[in-house]
Every structure is written in structure tokens, then in C-alpha cells.
């Protein structure tokens, strides 16, 4: 009959809990405000984390590449074999992949035709990955087609494709995510397919771990080009990656800012709710003070009420946000469980901390005001 | 020795350049085992006097002694501590907390002293005021008389030396008021406490051992 309430040992918490139960609608609305604030912070944070993960995954393959093509002052209208040798000497351990390119029309048995870029090179395995099939080590024969083209034309591994009158057997299907822009429409052939061409259209230098892409770029540029002669054009994606990275950081800050505005609004709502309820309970608080409850105890009780609102709203907000995060990561990255990596899950923690802190700060003034009301004034109805 | 003593207590208010003495040099005392009733028309300073006896307010000049100790210059927190340990309050409007059960309401003044569990005393007090079957009821489920009895039990939870009652029968009908006054008289003797009551109620005057009449902030004896 007289079982102890579980919060009996914590009188401030017990009283706060009972007080919140008195006006459930008001409690629910204040909680809802906090919930929305937490959800907006956490889900916007998680969204940027998802975009960031996606961008990183896409740019990863490009970050160690330096691409060299003929500049406007190149006498050969392409990179010569000697220049490739020079590049190899300049870049040390890096893998140098010269390639020739062209455009061709691929046709399927059902008569469908598509234009694709053709690239001819030797070390295909260093530049491309296949999702099915394989890339032979030296890539002397055979062909690789992109997933999109294979699907469009119904090409399977082992099927023949024709280029310049020659037949090549499809050895592998390229994996879909390959560098910036994701899907490349490309037919990859051995270098011999374009043996009629003397020069290379471009040279890709793949830096070894520890080699600086920037240093390689600068080295190649300074040895081929002078102030007024651009023999080669050298590009890398390091700066692109940096730009994308800094753009995403700005985006994240902006979105988190927007998210925290809603939490600030929610904490103003808590301030309002707590002020109203302490004003309503002025007489009651006066009684508490009269019968010997100290100012500190009243302050703790009211503050606990505000913090409870923050905790309840925060926990519900975190649950909702986690759900949103899973959907977001499924949608953007196809891997819902990535939502629980620290990179994104940290925003749940921030949302929660922010909610509790904001509620506590909002509760301070009403609590202080209630505690310092003179019991005589408060009792006078 | 008197439990509570006021010596030459003056309460002076300044309002709009005007000086008002709500209490003009009042001497008052209450002893254990006696019920003192303060009567007087509205505005005569009854509430001011009661607030001062209850350590809710301090006199502008004069002294207040509780159990022989001078508490006049005690800080807010020290006064709160004295109220918590030595004084019990009963109000006209009962002032129970609606979300707490009868037992919890009785425990309220000592609720924050987590080392001492006053639950057994609370139940015992409720038994003594005849509410043994209302322990887990909340105030809205109780009648006026029952609520006032819960309030009396609350006022006794801290084993006070003095119980202050502000119009304790003001909201009750004649019969219920009489039972409450019988209750207080019994407790006055069994607990050996001083009871100071402020009232308009003629009935309450009949139960008093001593009557103090206030007129314009002065005591008529």
C-alpha cells in the first residue's frame, strides 16, 4: 500500500516529476519543441555527414592522380614516347599510364547503337576496377566496358565488341563508381588497338603513397613548360578535393546553425512554460518556503523540471533522428548502418547535450525567481 | 520559558512618502501547552504579527526570540532552517500540493532530509487525525475538513515547538470547524506545543487559553 516511490531518495526529482505530470498537455508541447530542435540539429548534421561520406568515397580514387595532356604549345599535338620517358624519370616510383583515346559507336545484336569514348592503354588494372570479370595483368587483348553500356547493349563477359575492324572479347565490366561523376561511358582496349596513332592523348601518373601529388604536378610542369610556353597541361584533383571539403564544412556549419535556431526557439518556449508554471504556483512555492524548504531546494526542484523537459525531448529527438539518419544513409549511400559511425552519430550526442543545456539555461531564471520570492509575498493571494 | 517572544516589535512600511506602522511596538509571547488566539478587524496587523511569529518576516525594530535564542538578525536561510525544525503552519486554504498523496503532503516539510525517513511518523500522524484510510488519497479526493486535518498532520511532522494557524476554520462549516479545534486542543496537550491562531471566528475564541486583540497595530489587553 505504501510502497516507496523510486524517486523518493531524490526529492527534487520526485517533485519535478509530479509537477510535470500535472499539466500533461503543456509538458508534451514543451517536450515537442525540444524534440523538433534536436531532430533539426541531429538530422541536418547527419545529412552533411552522409554527403561528406559520399563525396569522400567518390573522390578517393582521384586523389592520387596527376593527368598530363598536350598543352597549346606542344609541337606534336600529343605526348610523345620520349616525353612519357621523361615523365617516368621525373616521377620515380609512381605508375605512369599513357593512353590514347577516340570515340566510337558500339552496336548491339538487337541493333541498338551508342557512342562511347574509347581509351587504349596497357596498365588498365592500375586505373580501373571491375565489378565482374577480370583485368589481365598486361592487358594485351580483350576489352572492358562500363556497367551502363553493358546494360544498355546487353553485353555479357565473353561477348565480342568491334573497334576499327578488330574484334575484342569483353573481359570485365567496370565498377560503377569510378572517380568524379561516378559512371563513365568508356570502352577500354589494349594500347595496340590504336597503334596507328604515334602520340598519346594523355598520361595518368598514379602517385605512390607518400608521394605528394602537388610536388609531382609542379615537377612535371617546371621541366616541360616555361613562362611563355605551355607544352603540357598538368592537372590533379587534390585542389578539387580540398575545395569540396571546405565547401562541405561551410555547408555543415550553415545547416547546424539553422538547426540550432530551432533549439533556441524551443528553449525560449521552455523558459515561457517554466515562467508561467512558476507564476501559477507562486502560492504553492510560498507554502514550501514557509514550511521550511530552503531556497536552494526550491531552485533545484524547478531546475530539475526544466532539465527533465530537456531530457525527455532530447531522448525522443535522438530516437527520431536516428530513424531519419538510417533513412538518409540508405537513400544517399545505400548503407543505412553507416549512420551509426561516429562521423554522423556524434550529431545525436550534440543534439542531446544541446537540448539538456538549453533547457537547464532556460530553467535558471524561473527557478531563481521562484526560489527568491519572499514566502510572505507568495502566500498573499 | 516561552517558546516564542516578540519584544517591542515594530513593523514599518514606507509607501509613497507615507510611513505606516503595521505593528506599533508589540510585545507578545506564547508558552508550551497554551493556545493563544489573535483577533482583530482586517488591517489591524494580525497577518503581519503572525508572519513575524512564524519567522516569515522580520520586525523593523525590536527582537524575536525562539526558545530563548535571539533570531532577529538571522539570515533568510537560517530562518528557513528554524521554521523547518521548530515551527508548524496551518493555513486557511490548507495549501496542500494537489499532485502529492496525503502521506507525501505530510512528509513535505522534511522531504529533502533524505537521511531521515519520516514516513512512519507521517502515517502515525494521519492515524491520529483520523485519516488512516486516506493515506494515498490526493487532496482533490478529500473533503475540506479532511484536507485541513492533513495540513495539521503536515504542521506536526517536524515535531515543532509552536504551531501557527491562520484562520484554520475559515473555510469549514461549524461542525467540521469544531472537530478541527478539538483536534488542535488535543494535540496542544499531547505534543506540549504552543498554538497561535489568527481568526475572526468566535468559535475559535472559545477554545483559546488566552485572547490577544489587535487594533491598528497595537495590542489591547
mmCIF file of N, CA, C and O in Angstrom, chain A residues 245-312:
data_model
loop_
_atom_site.group_PDB
_atom_site.id
_atom_site.type_symbol
_atom_site.label_atom_id
_atom_site.label_comp_id
_atom_site.label_asym_id
_atom_site.label_seq_id
_atom_site.Cartn_x
_atom_site.Cartn_y
_atom_site.Cartn_z
ATOM 1 N N UNK A 245 35.921 19.682 -49.857
ATOM 2 C CA UNK A 245 35.978 19.517 -48.397
ATOM 3 C C UNK A 245 35.608 20.788 -47.666
ATOM 4 O O UNK A 245 34.803 20.768 -46.740
ATOM 5 N N UNK A 246 36.174 21.912 -48.130
ATOM 6 C CA UNK A 246 35.899 23.148 -47.401
ATOM 7 C C UNK A 246 34.475 23.620 -47.657
ATOM 8 O O UNK A 246 33.821 24.182 -46.775
ATOM 9 N N UNK A 247 33.963 23.324 -48.841
ATOM 10 C CA UNK A 247 32.569 23.657 -49.119
ATOM 11 C C UNK A 247 31.641 22.885 -48.176
ATOM 12 O O UNK A 247 30.709 23.439 -47.601
ATOM 13 N N UNK A 248 31.959 21.605 -48.006
ATOM 14 C CA UNK A 248 31.104 20.785 -47.146
ATOM 15 C C UNK A 248 31.157 21.238 -45.689
ATOM 16 O O UNK A 248 30.149 21.210 -44.994
ATOM 17 N N UNK A 249 32.347 21.692 -45.243
ATOM 18 C CA UNK A 249 32.439 22.183 -43.862
ATOM 19 C C UNK A 249 31.563 23.416 -43.684
ATOM 20 O O UNK A 249 30.868 23.563 -42.676
ATOM 21 N N UNK A 250 31.609 24.299 -44.687
ATOM 22 C CA UNK A 250 30.783 25.506 -44.618
ATOM 23 C C UNK A 250 29.308 25.136 -44.596
ATOM 24 O O UNK A 250 28.522 25.659 -43.804
ATOM 25 N N UNK A 251 28.974 24.206 -45.482
ATOM 26 C CA UNK A 251 27.586 23.746 -45.567
ATOM 27 C C UNK A 251 27.122 23.196 -44.222
ATOM 28 O O UNK A 251 26.038 23.515 -43.724
ATOM 29 N N UNK A 252 28.012 22.390 -43.595
ATOM 30 C CA UNK A 252 27.659 21.765 -42.330
ATOM 31 C C UNK A 252 27.416 22.828 -41.256
ATOM 32 O O UNK A 252 26.439 22.775 -40.533
ATOM 33 N N UNK A 253 28.332 23.812 -41.204
ATOM 34 C CA UNK A 253 28.176 24.871 -40.207
ATOM 35 C C UNK A 253 26.868 25.624 -40.410
ATOM 36 O O UNK A 253 26.143 25.914 -39.471
ATOM 37 N N UNK A 254 26.591 25.933 -41.693
ATOM 38 C CA UNK A 254 25.365 26.660 -42.011
ATOM 39 C C UNK A 254 24.136 25.880 -41.573
ATOM 40 O O UNK A 254 23.242 26.408 -40.914
ATOM 41 N N UNK A 255 24.124 24.595 -41.910
ATOM 42 C CA UNK A 255 22.957 23.773 -41.582
ATOM 43 C C UNK A 255 22.811 23.606 -40.074
ATOM 44 O O UNK A 255 21.714 23.671 -39.531
ATOM 45 N N UNK A 256 23.960 23.409 -39.386
ATOM 46 C CA UNK A 256 23.884 23.265 -37.934
ATOM 47 C C UNK A 256 23.379 24.561 -37.297
ATOM 48 O O UNK A 256 22.646 24.539 -36.315
ATOM 49 N N UNK A 257 23.784 25.686 -37.900
ATOM 50 C CA UNK A 257 23.310 26.978 -37.408
ATOM 51 C C UNK A 257 21.798 27.063 -37.494
ATOM 52 O O UNK A 257 21.130 27.438 -36.532
ATOM 53 N N UNK A 258 21.278 26.667 -38.655
ATOM 54 C CA UNK A 258 19.823 26.676 -38.844
ATOM 55 C C UNK A 258 19.170 25.745 -37.822
ATOM 56 O O UNK A 258 18.177 26.083 -37.175
ATOM 57 N N UNK A 259 19.779 24.570 -37.647
ATOM 58 C CA UNK A 259 19.245 23.602 -36.682
ATOM 59 C C UNK A 259 19.227 24.161 -35.278
ATOM 60 O O UNK A 259 18.253 23.987 -34.548
ATOM 61 N N UNK A 260 20.312 24.865 -34.900
ATOM 62 C CA UNK A 260 20.341 25.332 -33.506
ATOM 63 C C UNK A 260 19.360 26.464 -33.275
ATOM 64 O O UNK A 260 18.897 26.642 -32.152
ATOM 65 N N UNK A 261 19.008 27.202 -34.341
ATOM 66 C CA UNK A 261 17.989 28.245 -34.167
ATOM 67 C C UNK A 261 16.698 27.621 -33.642
ATOM 68 O O UNK A 261 16.074 28.134 -32.716
ATOM 69 N N UNK A 262 16.341 26.465 -34.187
ATOM 70 C CA UNK A 262 15.085 25.863 -33.735
ATOM 71 C C UNK A 262 15.184 25.410 -32.288
ATOM 72 O O UNK A 262 14.200 25.422 -31.558
ATOM 73 N N UNK A 263 16.397 25.009 -31.880
ATOM 74 C CA UNK A 263 16.547 24.619 -30.475
ATOM 75 C C UNK A 263 16.505 25.846 -29.565
ATOM 76 O O UNK A 263 15.991 25.778 -28.447
ATOM 77 N N UNK A 264 17.026 26.962 -30.074
ATOM 78 C CA UNK A 264 16.946 28.202 -29.292
ATOM 79 C C UNK A 264 15.476 28.587 -29.113
ATOM 80 O O UNK A 264 15.040 28.936 -28.021
ATOM 81 N N UNK A 265 14.714 28.454 -30.219
ATOM 82 C CA UNK A 265 13.276 28.738 -30.138
ATOM 83 C C UNK A 265 12.625 27.821 -29.107
ATOM 84 O O UNK A 265 11.838 28.252 -28.258
ATOM 85 N N UNK A 266 13.014 26.544 -29.144
ATOM 86 C CA UNK A 266 12.448 25.581 -28.195
ATOM 87 C C UNK A 266 12.801 25.962 -26.765
ATOM 88 O O UNK A 266 11.976 25.827 -25.861
ATOM 89 N N UNK A 267 14.016 26.475 -26.559
ATOM 90 C CA UNK A 267 14.374 26.790 -25.176
ATOM 91 C C UNK A 267 13.671 28.048 -24.701
ATOM 92 O O UNK A 267 13.363 28.179 -23.516
ATOM 93 N N UNK A 268 13.362 28.947 -25.637
ATOM 94 C CA UNK A 268 12.538 30.097 -25.255
ATOM 95 C C UNK A 268 11.147 29.613 -24.836
ATOM 96 O O UNK A 268 10.570 30.088 -23.860
ATOM 97 N N UNK A 269 10.656 28.594 -25.561
ATOM 98 C CA UNK A 269 9.360 28.020 -25.192
ATOM 99 C C UNK A 269 9.416 27.420 -23.792
ATOM 100 O O UNK A 269 8.476 27.563 -23.005
ATOM 101 N N UNK A 270 10.521 26.763 -23.470
ATOM 102 C CA UNK A 270 10.668 26.183 -22.126
ATOM 103 C C UNK A 270 10.707 27.298 -21.088
ATOM 104 O O UNK A 270 10.072 27.207 -20.035
ATOM 105 N N UNK A 271 11.450 28.347 -21.407
ATOM 106 C CA UNK A 271 11.526 29.487 -20.494
ATOM 107 C C UNK A 271 10.125 29.997 -20.190
ATOM 108 O O UNK A 271 9.747 30.218 -19.042
ATOM 109 N N UNK A 272 9.337 30.131 -21.263
ATOM 110 C CA UNK A 272 7.972 30.621 -21.130
ATOM 111 C C UNK A 272 7.120 29.676 -20.281
ATOM 112 O O UNK A 272 6.438 30.093 -19.344
ATOM 113 N N UNK A 273 7.208 28.390 -20.606
ATOM 114 C CA UNK A 273 6.426 27.391 -19.879
ATOM 115 C C UNK A 273 6.806 27.390 -18.401
ATOM 116 O O UNK A 273 5.937 27.380 -17.513
ATOM 117 N N UNK A 274 8.107 27.425 -18.125
ATOM 118 C CA UNK A 274 8.552 27.366 -16.738
ATOM 119 C C UNK A 274 8.151 28.634 -15.984
ATOM 120 O O UNK A 274 7.741 28.569 -14.827
ATOM 121 N N UNK A 275 8.267 29.780 -16.658
ATOM 122 C CA UNK A 275 7.873 31.033 -16.007
ATOM 123 C C UNK A 275 6.386 31.006 -15.673
ATOM 124 O O UNK A 275 5.981 31.326 -14.566
ATOM 125 N N UNK A 276 5.589 30.578 -16.662
ATOM 126 C CA UNK A 276 4.147 30.515 -16.443
ATOM 127 C C UNK A 276 3.812 29.591 -15.297
ATOM 128 O O UNK A 276 3.003 29.911 -14.427
ATOM 129 N N UNK A 277 4.455 28.426 -15.302
ATOM 130 C CA UNK A 277 4.060 27.461 -14.279
ATOM 131 C C UNK A 277 4.570 27.880 -12.905
ATOM 132 O O UNK A 277 3.937 27.577 -11.908
ATOM 133 N N UNK A 278 5.698 28.605 -12.846
ATOM 134 C CA UNK A 278 6.131 29.052 -11.518
ATOM 135 C C UNK A 278 5.268 30.213 -11.033
ATOM 136 O O UNK A 278 4.999 30.316 -9.840
ATOM 137 N N UNK A 279 4.817 31.051 -11.969
ATOM 138 C CA UNK A 279 3.924 32.144 -11.553
ATOM 139 C C UNK A 279 2.606 31.567 -11.034
ATOM 140 O O UNK A 279 2.105 31.949 -9.985
ATOM 141 N N UNK A 280 2.091 30.567 -11.778
ATOM 142 C CA UNK A 280 0.862 29.905 -11.335
ATOM 143 C C UNK A 280 1.021 29.278 -9.961
ATOM 144 O O UNK A 280 0.089 29.222 -9.172
ATOM 145 N N UNK A 281 2.205 28.756 -9.707
ATOM 146 C CA UNK A 281 2.442 28.020 -8.466
ATOM 147 C C UNK A 281 3.064 28.882 -7.384
ATOM 148 O O UNK A 281 3.609 28.360 -6.421
ATOM 149 N N UNK A 282 2.985 30.204 -7.574
ATOM 150 C CA UNK A 282 3.645 31.095 -6.625
ATOM 151 C C UNK A 282 3.208 30.820 -5.183
ATOM 152 O O UNK A 282 4.047 30.712 -4.288
ATOM 153 N N UNK A 283 1.904 30.670 -5.010
ATOM 154 C CA UNK A 283 1.375 30.422 -3.666
ATOM 155 C C UNK A 283 1.923 29.134 -3.094
ATOM 156 O O UNK A 283 2.350 29.052 -1.939
ATOM 157 N N UNK A 284 1.942 28.133 -3.947
ATOM 158 C CA UNK A 284 2.403 26.819 -3.546
ATOM 159 C C UNK A 284 3.883 26.862 -3.144
ATOM 160 O O UNK A 284 4.293 26.240 -2.163
ATOM 161 N N UNK A 285 4.667 27.604 -3.943
ATOM 162 C CA UNK A 285 6.090 27.720 -3.636
ATOM 163 C C UNK A 285 6.284 28.500 -2.342
ATOM 164 O O UNK A 285 7.149 28.179 -1.529
ATOM 165 N N UNK A 286 5.395 29.488 -2.122
ATOM 166 C CA UNK A 286 5.411 30.209 -0.852
ATOM 167 C C UNK A 286 5.169 29.275 0.328
ATOM 168 O O UNK A 286 5.829 29.385 1.360
ATOM 169 N N UNK A 287 4.235 28.321 0.152
ATOM 170 C CA UNK A 287 3.974 27.341 1.209
ATOM 171 C C UNK A 287 5.221 26.502 1.460
ATOM 172 O O UNK A 287 5.626 26.276 2.600
ATOM 173 N N UNK A 288 5.843 26.052 0.368
ATOM 174 C CA UNK A 288 7.068 25.261 0.501
ATOM 175 C C UNK A 288 8.115 26.027 1.305
ATOM 176 O O UNK A 288 8.724 25.497 2.229
ATOM 177 N N UNK A 289 8.271 27.302 0.947
ATOM 178 C CA UNK A 289 9.273 28.120 1.636
ATOM 179 C C UNK A 289 8.870 28.310 3.099
ATOM 180 O O UNK A 289 9.706 28.252 3.983
ATOM 181 N N UNK A 290 7.555 28.506 3.364
ATOM 182 C CA UNK A 290 7.086 28.728 4.733
ATOM 183 C C UNK A 290 7.345 27.505 5.607
ATOM 184 O O UNK A 290 7.833 27.630 6.724
ATOM 185 N N UNK A 291 7.070 26.314 5.078
ATOM 186 C CA UNK A 291 7.207 25.124 5.923
ATOM 187 C C UNK A 291 8.659 24.655 6.018
ATOM 188 O O UNK A 291 8.926 23.594 6.555
ATOM 189 N N UNK A 292 9.577 25.452 5.480
ATOM 190 C CA UNK A 292 10.980 25.156 5.753
ATOM 191 C C UNK A 292 11.794 24.600 4.600
ATOM 192 O O UNK A 292 12.905 24.138 4.796
ATOM 193 N N UNK A 293 11.231 24.630 3.375
ATOM 194 C CA UNK A 293 12.028 24.218 2.221
ATOM 195 C C UNK A 293 12.939 25.392 1.858
ATOM 196 O O UNK A 293 12.463 26.515 1.708
ATOM 197 N N UNK A 294 14.229 25.132 1.718
ATOM 198 C CA UNK A 294 15.170 26.237 1.501
ATOM 199 C C UNK A 294 15.094 26.742 0.063
ATOM 200 O O UNK A 294 14.565 26.067 -0.830
ATOM 201 N N UNK A 295 15.686 27.924 -0.137
ATOM 202 C CA UNK A 295 15.718 28.497 -1.487
ATOM 203 C C UNK A 295 16.439 27.566 -2.456
ATOM 204 O O UNK A 295 16.022 27.367 -3.592
ATOM 205 N N UNK A 296 17.549 26.994 -1.970
ATOM 206 C CA UNK A 296 18.331 26.073 -2.817
ATOM 207 C C UNK A 296 17.501 24.873 -3.252
ATOM 208 O O UNK A 296 17.578 24.429 -4.398
ATOM 209 N N UNK A 297 16.671 24.358 -2.335
ATOM 210 C CA UNK A 297 15.865 23.175 -2.654
ATOM 211 C C UNK A 297 14.778 23.514 -3.671
ATOM 212 O O UNK A 297 14.519 22.736 -4.590
ATOM 213 N N UNK A 298 14.173 24.702 -3.519
ATOM 214 C CA UNK A 298 13.165 25.139 -4.498
ATOM 215 C C UNK A 298 13.821 25.322 -5.863
ATOM 216 O O UNK A 298 13.313 24.868 -6.890
ATOM 217 N N UNK A 299 15.013 25.942 -5.854
ATOM 218 C CA UNK A 299 15.735 26.175 -7.105
ATOM 219 C C UNK A 299 16.040 24.854 -7.809
ATOM 220 O O UNK A 299 15.804 24.704 -9.004
ATOM 221 N N UNK A 300 16.521 23.893 -7.031
ATOM 222 C CA UNK A 300 16.849 22.589 -7.624
ATOM 223 C C UNK A 300 15.603 21.920 -8.198
ATOM 224 O O UNK A 300 15.643 21.329 -9.271
ATOM 225 N N UNK A 301 14.495 22.045 -7.473
ATOM 226 C CA UNK A 301 13.254 21.408 -7.924
ATOM 227 C C UNK A 301 12.813 21.968 -9.284
ATOM 228 O O UNK A 301 12.521 21.212 -10.210
ATOM 229 N N UNK A 302 12.794 23.294 -9.402
ATOM 230 C CA UNK A 302 12.330 23.906 -10.654
ATOM 231 C C UNK A 302 13.318 23.627 -11.784
ATOM 232 O O UNK A 302 12.929 23.328 -12.922
ATOM 233 N N UNK A 303 14.613 23.687 -11.441
ATOM 234 C CA UNK A 303 15.638 23.429 -12.454
ATOM 235 C C UNK A 303 15.538 21.985 -12.950
ATOM 236 O O UNK A 303 15.678 21.716 -14.151
ATOM 237 N N UNK A 304 15.271 21.090 -12.012
ATOM 238 C CA UNK A 304 15.130 19.679 -12.392
ATOM 239 C C UNK A 304 13.961 19.502 -13.358
ATOM 240 O O UNK A 304 14.046 18.733 -14.314
ATOM 241 N N UNK A 305 12.883 20.262 -13.096
ATOM 242 C CA UNK A 305 11.736 20.195 -14.011
ATOM 243 C C UNK A 305 12.142 20.559 -15.430
ATOM 244 O O UNK A 305 11.810 19.859 -16.388
ATOM 245 N N UNK A 306 12.897 21.678 -15.546
ATOM 246 C CA UNK A 306 13.320 22.130 -16.872
ATOM 247 C C UNK A 306 14.237 21.097 -17.517
ATOM 248 O O UNK A 306 14.112 20.789 -18.709
ATOM 249 N N UNK A 307 15.162 20.563 -16.721
ATOM 250 C CA UNK A 307 16.101 19.580 -17.271
ATOM 251 C C UNK A 307 15.363 18.306 -17.692
ATOM 252 O O UNK A 307 15.672 17.716 -18.728
ATOM 253 N N UNK A 308 14.345 17.912 -16.916
ATOM 254 C CA UNK A 308 13.539 16.749 -17.311
ATOM 255 C C UNK A 308 12.899 16.979 -18.679
ATOM 256 O O UNK A 308 12.890 16.091 -19.519
ATOM 257 N N UNK A 309 12.368 18.192 -18.883
ATOM 258 C CA UNK A 309 11.774 18.502 -20.195
ATOM 259 C C UNK A 309 12.820 18.311 -21.282
ATOM 260 O O UNK A 309 12.555 17.724 -22.334
ATOM 261 N N UNK A 310 14.050 18.815 -21.003
ATOM 262 C CA UNK A 310 15.136 18.679 -21.980
ATOM 263 C C UNK A 310 15.503 17.231 -22.222
ATOM 264 O O UNK A 310 15.708 16.820 -23.371
ATOM 265 N N UNK A 311 15.556 16.441 -21.151
ATOM 266 C CA UNK A 311 15.961 15.037 -21.302
ATOM 267 C C UNK A 311 14.893 14.255 -22.077
ATOM 268 O O UNK A 311 15.213 13.526 -23.012
ATOM 269 N N UNK A 312 13.627 14.467 -21.697
ATOM 270 C CA UNK A 312 12.560 13.724 -22.389
ATOM 271 C C UNK A 312 12.542 14.102 -23.872
ATOM 272 O O UNK A 312 12.576 13.247 -24.752
#
